[in-house]
CSV table of C-alpha atoms in Angstrom, one decimal:
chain,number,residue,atom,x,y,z
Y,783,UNK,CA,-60.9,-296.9,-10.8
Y,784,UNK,CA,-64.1,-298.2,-12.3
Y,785,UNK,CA,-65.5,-295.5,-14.0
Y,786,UNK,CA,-62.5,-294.7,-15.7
Y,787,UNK,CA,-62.4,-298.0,-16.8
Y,788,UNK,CA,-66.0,-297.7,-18.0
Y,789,UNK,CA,-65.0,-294.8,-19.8
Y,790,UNK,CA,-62.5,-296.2,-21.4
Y,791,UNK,CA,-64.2,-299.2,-22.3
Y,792,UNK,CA,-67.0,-297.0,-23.3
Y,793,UNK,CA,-64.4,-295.5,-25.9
Y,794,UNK,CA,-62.7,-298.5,-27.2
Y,795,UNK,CA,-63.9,-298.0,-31.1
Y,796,UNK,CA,-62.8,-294.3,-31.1
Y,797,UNK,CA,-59.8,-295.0,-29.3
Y,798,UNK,CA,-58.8,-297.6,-31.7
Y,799,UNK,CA,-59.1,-295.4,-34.9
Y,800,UNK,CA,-58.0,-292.2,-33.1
Y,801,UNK,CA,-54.0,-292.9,-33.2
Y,802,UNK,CA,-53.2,-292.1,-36.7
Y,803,UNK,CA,-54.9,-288.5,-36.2
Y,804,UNK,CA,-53.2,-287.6,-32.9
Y,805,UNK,CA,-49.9,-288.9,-33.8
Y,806,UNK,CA,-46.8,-286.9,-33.2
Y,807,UNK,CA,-44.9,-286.4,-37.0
Y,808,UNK,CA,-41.2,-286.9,-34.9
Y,809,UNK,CA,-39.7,-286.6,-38.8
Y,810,UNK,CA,-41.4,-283.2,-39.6
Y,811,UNK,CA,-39.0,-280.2,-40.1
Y,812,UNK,CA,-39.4,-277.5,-37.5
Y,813,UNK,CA,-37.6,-273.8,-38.8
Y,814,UNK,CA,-37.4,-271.5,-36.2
Y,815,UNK,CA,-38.9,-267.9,-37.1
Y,816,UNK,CA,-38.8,-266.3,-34.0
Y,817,UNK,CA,-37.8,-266.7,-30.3
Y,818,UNK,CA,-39.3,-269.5,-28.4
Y,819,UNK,CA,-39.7,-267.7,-25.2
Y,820,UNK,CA,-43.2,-268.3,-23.5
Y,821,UNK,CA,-44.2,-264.4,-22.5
Y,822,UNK,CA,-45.3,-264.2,-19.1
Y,823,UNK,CA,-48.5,-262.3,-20.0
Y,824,UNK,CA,-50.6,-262.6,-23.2
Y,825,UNK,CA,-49.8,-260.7,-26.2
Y,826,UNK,CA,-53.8,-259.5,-26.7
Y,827,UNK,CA,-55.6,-260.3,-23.2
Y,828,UNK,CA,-58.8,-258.3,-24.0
Y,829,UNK,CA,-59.2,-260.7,-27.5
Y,830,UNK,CA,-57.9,-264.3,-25.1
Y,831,UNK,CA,-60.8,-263.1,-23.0
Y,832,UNK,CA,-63.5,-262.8,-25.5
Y,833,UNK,CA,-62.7,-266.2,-26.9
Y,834,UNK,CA,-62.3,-267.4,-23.7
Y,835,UNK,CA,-65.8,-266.2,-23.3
Y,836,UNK,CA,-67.3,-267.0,-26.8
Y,837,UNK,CA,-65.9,-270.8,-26.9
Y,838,UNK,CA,-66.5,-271.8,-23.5
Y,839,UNK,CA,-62.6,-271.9,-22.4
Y,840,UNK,CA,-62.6,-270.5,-18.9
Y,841,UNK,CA,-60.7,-273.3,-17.0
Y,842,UNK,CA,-58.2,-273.8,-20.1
Y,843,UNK,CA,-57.3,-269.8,-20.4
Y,844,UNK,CA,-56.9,-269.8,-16.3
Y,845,UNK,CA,-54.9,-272.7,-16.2
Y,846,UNK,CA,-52.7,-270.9,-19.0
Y,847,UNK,CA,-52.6,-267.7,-17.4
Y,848,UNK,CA,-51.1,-269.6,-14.2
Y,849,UNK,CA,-49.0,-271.6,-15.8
Y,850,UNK,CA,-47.3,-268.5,-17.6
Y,851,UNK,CA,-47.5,-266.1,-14.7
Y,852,UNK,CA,-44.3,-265.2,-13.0
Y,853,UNK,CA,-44.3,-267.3,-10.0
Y,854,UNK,CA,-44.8,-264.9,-6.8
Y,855,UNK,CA,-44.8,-267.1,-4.5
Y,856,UNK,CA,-40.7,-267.3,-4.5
């Protein structure tokens, strides 16, 4: 659409220095330390709230609370 083209236009210079900052490291050793299991609820939900809260994160933390919710609609 047009104004995502404007924005993007708009970004050109940023978007042509960002790459080496956001790149994945695909060579980087990973060691696991614990389970990977996502928990279904957070492990401190009074302390996600506050920075929630204190950093302006609303949408993000209710996106990840939905996305790590047990699904009840099954």
């Amino acid at each position: 659409t047009a104004p995502v083209r404007n924005k993007l236009a708009a970004a050109a210079e940023y978007l042509g220095v960002i790459e080496p900052v956001v790149r994945v490291a695909k060579d980087a050793p990973v060691r696991m330390s614990r389970p990977d299991v996502v928990p279904s609820t957070p492990a401190d939900p009074d302390r996600l709230e506050e920075l929630s809260e204190r950093w302006g994160l609303s949408g993000s933390v209710d996106r990840l609370r939905a996305a790590i919710s047990p699904d009840d609609a099954g």
